CSV table of C-alpha atoms in Angstrom, one decimal:
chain,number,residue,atom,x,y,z
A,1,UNK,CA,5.7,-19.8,4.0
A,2,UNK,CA,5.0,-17.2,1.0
A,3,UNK,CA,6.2,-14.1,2.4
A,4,UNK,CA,8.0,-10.6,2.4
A,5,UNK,CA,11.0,-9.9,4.3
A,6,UNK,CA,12.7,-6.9,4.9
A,7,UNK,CA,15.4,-6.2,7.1
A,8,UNK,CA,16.5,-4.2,9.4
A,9,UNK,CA,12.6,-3.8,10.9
A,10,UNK,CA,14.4,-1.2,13.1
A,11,UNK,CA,17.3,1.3,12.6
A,12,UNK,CA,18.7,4.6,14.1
A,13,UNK,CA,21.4,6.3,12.3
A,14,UNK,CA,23.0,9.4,12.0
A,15,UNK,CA,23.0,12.3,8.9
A,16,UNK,CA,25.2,11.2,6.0
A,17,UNK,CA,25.8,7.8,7.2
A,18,UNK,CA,25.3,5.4,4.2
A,19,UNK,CA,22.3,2.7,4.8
A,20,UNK,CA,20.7,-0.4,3.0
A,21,UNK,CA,17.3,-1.5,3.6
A,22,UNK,CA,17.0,-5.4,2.8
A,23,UNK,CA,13.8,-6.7,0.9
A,24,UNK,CA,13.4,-10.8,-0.4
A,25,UNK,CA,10.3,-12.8,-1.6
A,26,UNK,CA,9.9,-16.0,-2.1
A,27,UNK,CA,6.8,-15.9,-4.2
A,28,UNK,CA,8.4,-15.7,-7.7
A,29,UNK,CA,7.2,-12.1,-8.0
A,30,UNK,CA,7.8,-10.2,-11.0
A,31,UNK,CA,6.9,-6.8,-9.3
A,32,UNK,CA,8.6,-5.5,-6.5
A,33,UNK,CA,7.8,-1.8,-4.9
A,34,UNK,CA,8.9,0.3,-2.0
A,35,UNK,CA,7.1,2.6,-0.4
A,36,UNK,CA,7.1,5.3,2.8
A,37,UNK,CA,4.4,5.9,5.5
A,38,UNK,CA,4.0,9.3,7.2
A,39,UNK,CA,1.3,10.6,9.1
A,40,UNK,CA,-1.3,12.1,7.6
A,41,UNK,CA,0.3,11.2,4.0
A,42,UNK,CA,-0.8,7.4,4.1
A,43,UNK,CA,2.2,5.3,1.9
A,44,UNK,CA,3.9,6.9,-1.0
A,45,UNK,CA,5.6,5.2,-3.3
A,46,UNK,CA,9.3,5.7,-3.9
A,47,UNK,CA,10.5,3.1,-6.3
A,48,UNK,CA,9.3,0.2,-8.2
A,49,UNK,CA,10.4,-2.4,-10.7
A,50,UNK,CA,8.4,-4.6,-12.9
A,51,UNK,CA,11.1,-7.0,-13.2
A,52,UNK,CA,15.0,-7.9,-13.2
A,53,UNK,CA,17.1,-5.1,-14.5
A,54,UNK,CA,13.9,-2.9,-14.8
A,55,UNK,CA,13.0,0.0,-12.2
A,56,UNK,CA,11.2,3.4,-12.0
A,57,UNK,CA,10.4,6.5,-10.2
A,58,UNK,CA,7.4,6.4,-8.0
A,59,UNK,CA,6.1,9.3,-6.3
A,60,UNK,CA,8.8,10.6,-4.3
A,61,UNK,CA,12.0,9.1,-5.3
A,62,UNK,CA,14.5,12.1,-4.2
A,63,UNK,CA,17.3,10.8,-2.3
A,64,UNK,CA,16.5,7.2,-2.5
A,65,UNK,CA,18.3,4.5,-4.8
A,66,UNK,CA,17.4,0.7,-5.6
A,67,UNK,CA,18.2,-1.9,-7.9
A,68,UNK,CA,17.2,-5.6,-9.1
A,69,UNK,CA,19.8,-7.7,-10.0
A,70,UNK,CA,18.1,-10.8,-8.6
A,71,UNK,CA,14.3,-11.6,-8.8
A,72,UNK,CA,13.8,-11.9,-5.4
A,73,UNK,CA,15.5,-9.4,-3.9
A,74,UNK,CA,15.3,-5.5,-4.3
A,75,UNK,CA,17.6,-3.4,-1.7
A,76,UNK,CA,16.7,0.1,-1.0
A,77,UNK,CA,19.6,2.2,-0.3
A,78,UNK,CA,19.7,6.0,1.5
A,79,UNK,CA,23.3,7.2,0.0
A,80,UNK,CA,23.4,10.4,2.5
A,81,UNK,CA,20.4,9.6,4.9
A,82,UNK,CA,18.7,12.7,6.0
A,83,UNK,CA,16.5,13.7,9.6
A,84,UNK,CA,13.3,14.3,6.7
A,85,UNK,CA,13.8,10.6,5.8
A,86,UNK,CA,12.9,9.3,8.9
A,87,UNK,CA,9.4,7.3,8.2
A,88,UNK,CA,8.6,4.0,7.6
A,89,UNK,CA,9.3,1.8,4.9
A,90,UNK,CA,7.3,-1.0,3.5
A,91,UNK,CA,8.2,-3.2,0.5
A,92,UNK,CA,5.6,-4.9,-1.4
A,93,UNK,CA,5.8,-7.9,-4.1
A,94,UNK,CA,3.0,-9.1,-6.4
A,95,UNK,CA,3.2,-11.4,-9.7
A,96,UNK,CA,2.7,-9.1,-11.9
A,97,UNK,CA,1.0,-5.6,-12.6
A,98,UNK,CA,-0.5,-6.6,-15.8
A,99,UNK,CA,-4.0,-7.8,-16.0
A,100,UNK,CA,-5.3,-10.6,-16.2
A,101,UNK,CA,-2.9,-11.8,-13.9
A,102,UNK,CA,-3.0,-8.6,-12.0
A,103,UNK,CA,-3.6,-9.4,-8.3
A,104,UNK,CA,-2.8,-8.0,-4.6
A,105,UNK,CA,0.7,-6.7,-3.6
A,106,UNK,CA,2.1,-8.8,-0.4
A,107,UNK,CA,3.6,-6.3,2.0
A,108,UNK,CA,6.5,-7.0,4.4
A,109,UNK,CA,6.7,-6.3,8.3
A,110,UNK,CA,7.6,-3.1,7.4
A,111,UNK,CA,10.9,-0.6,8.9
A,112,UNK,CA,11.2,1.7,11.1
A,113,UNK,CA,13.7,4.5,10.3
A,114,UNK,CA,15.0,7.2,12.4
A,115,UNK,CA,17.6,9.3,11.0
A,116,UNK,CA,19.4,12.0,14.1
B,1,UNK,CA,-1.8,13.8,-10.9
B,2,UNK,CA,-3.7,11.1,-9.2
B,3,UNK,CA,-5.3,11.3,-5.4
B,4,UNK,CA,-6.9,9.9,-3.2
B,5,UNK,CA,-8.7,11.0,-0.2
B,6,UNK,CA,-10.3,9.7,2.6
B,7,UNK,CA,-12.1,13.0,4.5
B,8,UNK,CA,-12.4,10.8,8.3
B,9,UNK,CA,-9.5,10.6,9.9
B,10,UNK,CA,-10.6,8.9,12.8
B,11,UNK,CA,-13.9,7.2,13.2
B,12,UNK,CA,-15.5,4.9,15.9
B,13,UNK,CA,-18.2,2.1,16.2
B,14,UNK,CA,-19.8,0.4,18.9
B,15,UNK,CA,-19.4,-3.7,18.8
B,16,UNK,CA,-21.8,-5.6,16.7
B,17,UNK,CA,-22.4,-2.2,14.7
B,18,UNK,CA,-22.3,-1.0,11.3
B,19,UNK,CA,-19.4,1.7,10.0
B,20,UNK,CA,-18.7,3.2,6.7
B,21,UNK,CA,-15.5,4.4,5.8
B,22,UNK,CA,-15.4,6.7,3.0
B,23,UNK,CA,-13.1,7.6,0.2
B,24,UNK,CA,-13.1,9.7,-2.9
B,25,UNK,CA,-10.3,9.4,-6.1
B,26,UNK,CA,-9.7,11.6,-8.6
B,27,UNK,CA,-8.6,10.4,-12.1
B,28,UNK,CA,-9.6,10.6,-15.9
B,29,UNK,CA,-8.2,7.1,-16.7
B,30,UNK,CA,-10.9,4.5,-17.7
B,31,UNK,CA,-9.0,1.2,-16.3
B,32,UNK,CA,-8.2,1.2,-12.6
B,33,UNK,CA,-8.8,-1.2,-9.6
B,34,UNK,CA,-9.5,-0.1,-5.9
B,35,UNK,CA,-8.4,-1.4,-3.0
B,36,UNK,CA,-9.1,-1.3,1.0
B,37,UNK,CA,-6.2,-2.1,3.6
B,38,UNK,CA,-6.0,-2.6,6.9
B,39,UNK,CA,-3.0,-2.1,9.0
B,40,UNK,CA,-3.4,-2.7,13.0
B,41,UNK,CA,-1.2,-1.9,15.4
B,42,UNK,CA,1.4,-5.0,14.7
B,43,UNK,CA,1.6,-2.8,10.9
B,44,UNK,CA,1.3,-5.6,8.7
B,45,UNK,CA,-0.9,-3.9,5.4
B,46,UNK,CA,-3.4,-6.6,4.9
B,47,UNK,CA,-5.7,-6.7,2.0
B,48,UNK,CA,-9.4,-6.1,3.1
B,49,UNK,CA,-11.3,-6.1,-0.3
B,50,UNK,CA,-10.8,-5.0,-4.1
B,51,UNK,CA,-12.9,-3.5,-6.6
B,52,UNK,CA,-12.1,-3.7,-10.8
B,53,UNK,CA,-13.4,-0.5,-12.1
B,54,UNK,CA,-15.1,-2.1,-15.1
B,55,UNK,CA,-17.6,-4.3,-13.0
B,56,UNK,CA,-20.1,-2.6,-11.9
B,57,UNK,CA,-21.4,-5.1,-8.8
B,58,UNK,CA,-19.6,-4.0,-6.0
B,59,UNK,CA,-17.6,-6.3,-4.3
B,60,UNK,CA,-18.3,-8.2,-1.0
B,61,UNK,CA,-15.8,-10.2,1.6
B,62,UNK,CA,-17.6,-11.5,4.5
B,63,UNK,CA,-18.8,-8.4,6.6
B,64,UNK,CA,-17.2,-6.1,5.0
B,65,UNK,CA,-18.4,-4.8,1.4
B,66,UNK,CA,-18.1,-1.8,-0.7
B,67,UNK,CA,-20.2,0.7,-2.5
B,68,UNK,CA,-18.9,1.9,-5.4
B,69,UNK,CA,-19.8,4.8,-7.4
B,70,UNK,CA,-17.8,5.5,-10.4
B,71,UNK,CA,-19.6,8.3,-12.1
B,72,UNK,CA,-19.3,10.1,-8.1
B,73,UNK,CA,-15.5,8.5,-7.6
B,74,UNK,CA,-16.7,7.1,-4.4
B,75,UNK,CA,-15.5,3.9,-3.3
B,76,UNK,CA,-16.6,3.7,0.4
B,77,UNK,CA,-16.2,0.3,2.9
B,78,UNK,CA,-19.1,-0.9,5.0
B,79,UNK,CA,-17.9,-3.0,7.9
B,80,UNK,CA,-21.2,-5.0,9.4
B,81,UNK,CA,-21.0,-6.7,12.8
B,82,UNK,CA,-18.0,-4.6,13.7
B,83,UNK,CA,-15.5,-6.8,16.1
B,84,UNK,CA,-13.3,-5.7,18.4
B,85,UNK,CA,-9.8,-7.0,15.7
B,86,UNK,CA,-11.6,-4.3,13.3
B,87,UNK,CA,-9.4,-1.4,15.2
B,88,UNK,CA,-7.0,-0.1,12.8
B,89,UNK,CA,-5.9,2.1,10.2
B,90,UNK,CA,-7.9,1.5,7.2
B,91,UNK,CA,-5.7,2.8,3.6
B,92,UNK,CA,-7.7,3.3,0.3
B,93,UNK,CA,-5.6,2.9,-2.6
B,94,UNK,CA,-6.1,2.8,-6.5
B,95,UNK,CA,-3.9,1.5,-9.0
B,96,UNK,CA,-3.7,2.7,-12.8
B,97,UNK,CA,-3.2,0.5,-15.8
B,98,UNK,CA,-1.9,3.0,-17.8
B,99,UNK,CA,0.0,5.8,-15.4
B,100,UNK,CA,3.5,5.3,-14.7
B,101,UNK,CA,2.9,5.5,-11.5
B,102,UNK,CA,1.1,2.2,-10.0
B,103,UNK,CA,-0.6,2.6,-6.4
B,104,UNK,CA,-1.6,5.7,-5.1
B,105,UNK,CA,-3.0,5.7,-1.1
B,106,UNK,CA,-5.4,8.1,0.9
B,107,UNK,CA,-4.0,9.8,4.2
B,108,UNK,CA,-5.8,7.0,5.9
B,109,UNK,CA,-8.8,6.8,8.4
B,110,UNK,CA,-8.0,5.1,11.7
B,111,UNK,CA,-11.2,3.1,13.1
B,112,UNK,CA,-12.0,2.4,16.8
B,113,UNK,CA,-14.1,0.1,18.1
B,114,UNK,CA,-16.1,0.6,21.3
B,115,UNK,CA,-16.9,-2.5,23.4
């Protein structure tokens, strides 16, 4: 089944205490996103990468790191996790961003972070 | 920078009834697409219906359609028939070709539907 996977899909943690956020597709995507959902803000988008070795600053990308070794999988890490990161976290994958090939981005279950 | 905004955060509708969902953008680029999301209460974003800014027939998926106006920046949805698995949150988004930045998302407008 083509899908998005993220992992944990909830987590509570503590200030300061280092944290990964899994994400894997299996669709061959090229482009791979993260974003945050808050109330009244809909989803803002922290990172993105159009492709292995290749990422970049989304909206609000303060305190947040990623990477891309592998094609399929793009981890989103909290170095020093902080109560104002506490939201919910959605990755997306699509095959590409470049038209005409352009199409919809495939989002995963989504995770809920809480940070105390 | 670009925005989007959706002025309704919450609507209703009655079963079997038409809604319309509005949402506005703001942007001087000339290549964009527009999108419609759903996300009910299990949170999974799924993809209601997308609109190329070059085509000017809007764009239609079952009961739900769009009207957009580009010259306005209006790019509303019209659900018909509304169903009961309609309740939700409803996201419009719009991606740039050319902005560093790809997706950008309204606040949302969260739709109830009335049996």
């Amino acid at each position: 089944e083509a899908q998005v996977t993220q992992n944990p899909r909830y987590l509570i943690t503590v200030t300061g205490k280092k944290l990964t956020v899994t994400c894997s597709q299996n669709m061959n995507h090229e482009y791979m996103s993260w974003y945050r959902q808050d109330p009244g803000l809909g989803l803002r988008q922290i990172y993105y990468s159009m492709n292995v070795e290749v990422t970049d600053k989304g909206d609000v990308p303060e305190g947040y790191k990623v990477s891309r070794k592998e094609k399929r999988n793009f981890p989103l890490i909290l170095e020093s996790p902080s109560p104002n990161q506490t939201s919910l976290y959605f990755c997306a994958s699509s095959f590409t961003q470049t038209p005409p090939l352009f199409n919809e981005q495939f989002f995963g279950p989504g995770t809920r972070l809480t940070v105390l | 920078a670009q925005t989007v905004t959706q002025s309704q955060p919450e609507m209703s509708v009655q079963e079997a009834e038409t809604v319309t969902l509005s949402c506005t953008y703001d942007t001087s680029e000339s290549d964009y697409y527009l999108f419609w999301y759903k996300q009910p209460p299990s949170r999974q974003m799924i993809l209601v219906i997308r609109q190329e800014a070059y085509k000017q027939q809007n764009a239609t998926e079952n009961r739900f359609s769009v009207n957009f106006q580009k010259a306005a920046k209006s790019f509303s949805l019209k659900i018909s028939d509304s169903q009961l698995g309609d309740a939700a949150m409803y996201f419009c988004a719009s991606y740039y070709l050319n902005y560093g930045q790809n997706f950008v998302f309204g606040p949302g407008t969260r739709l109830s539907v009335l049996p």
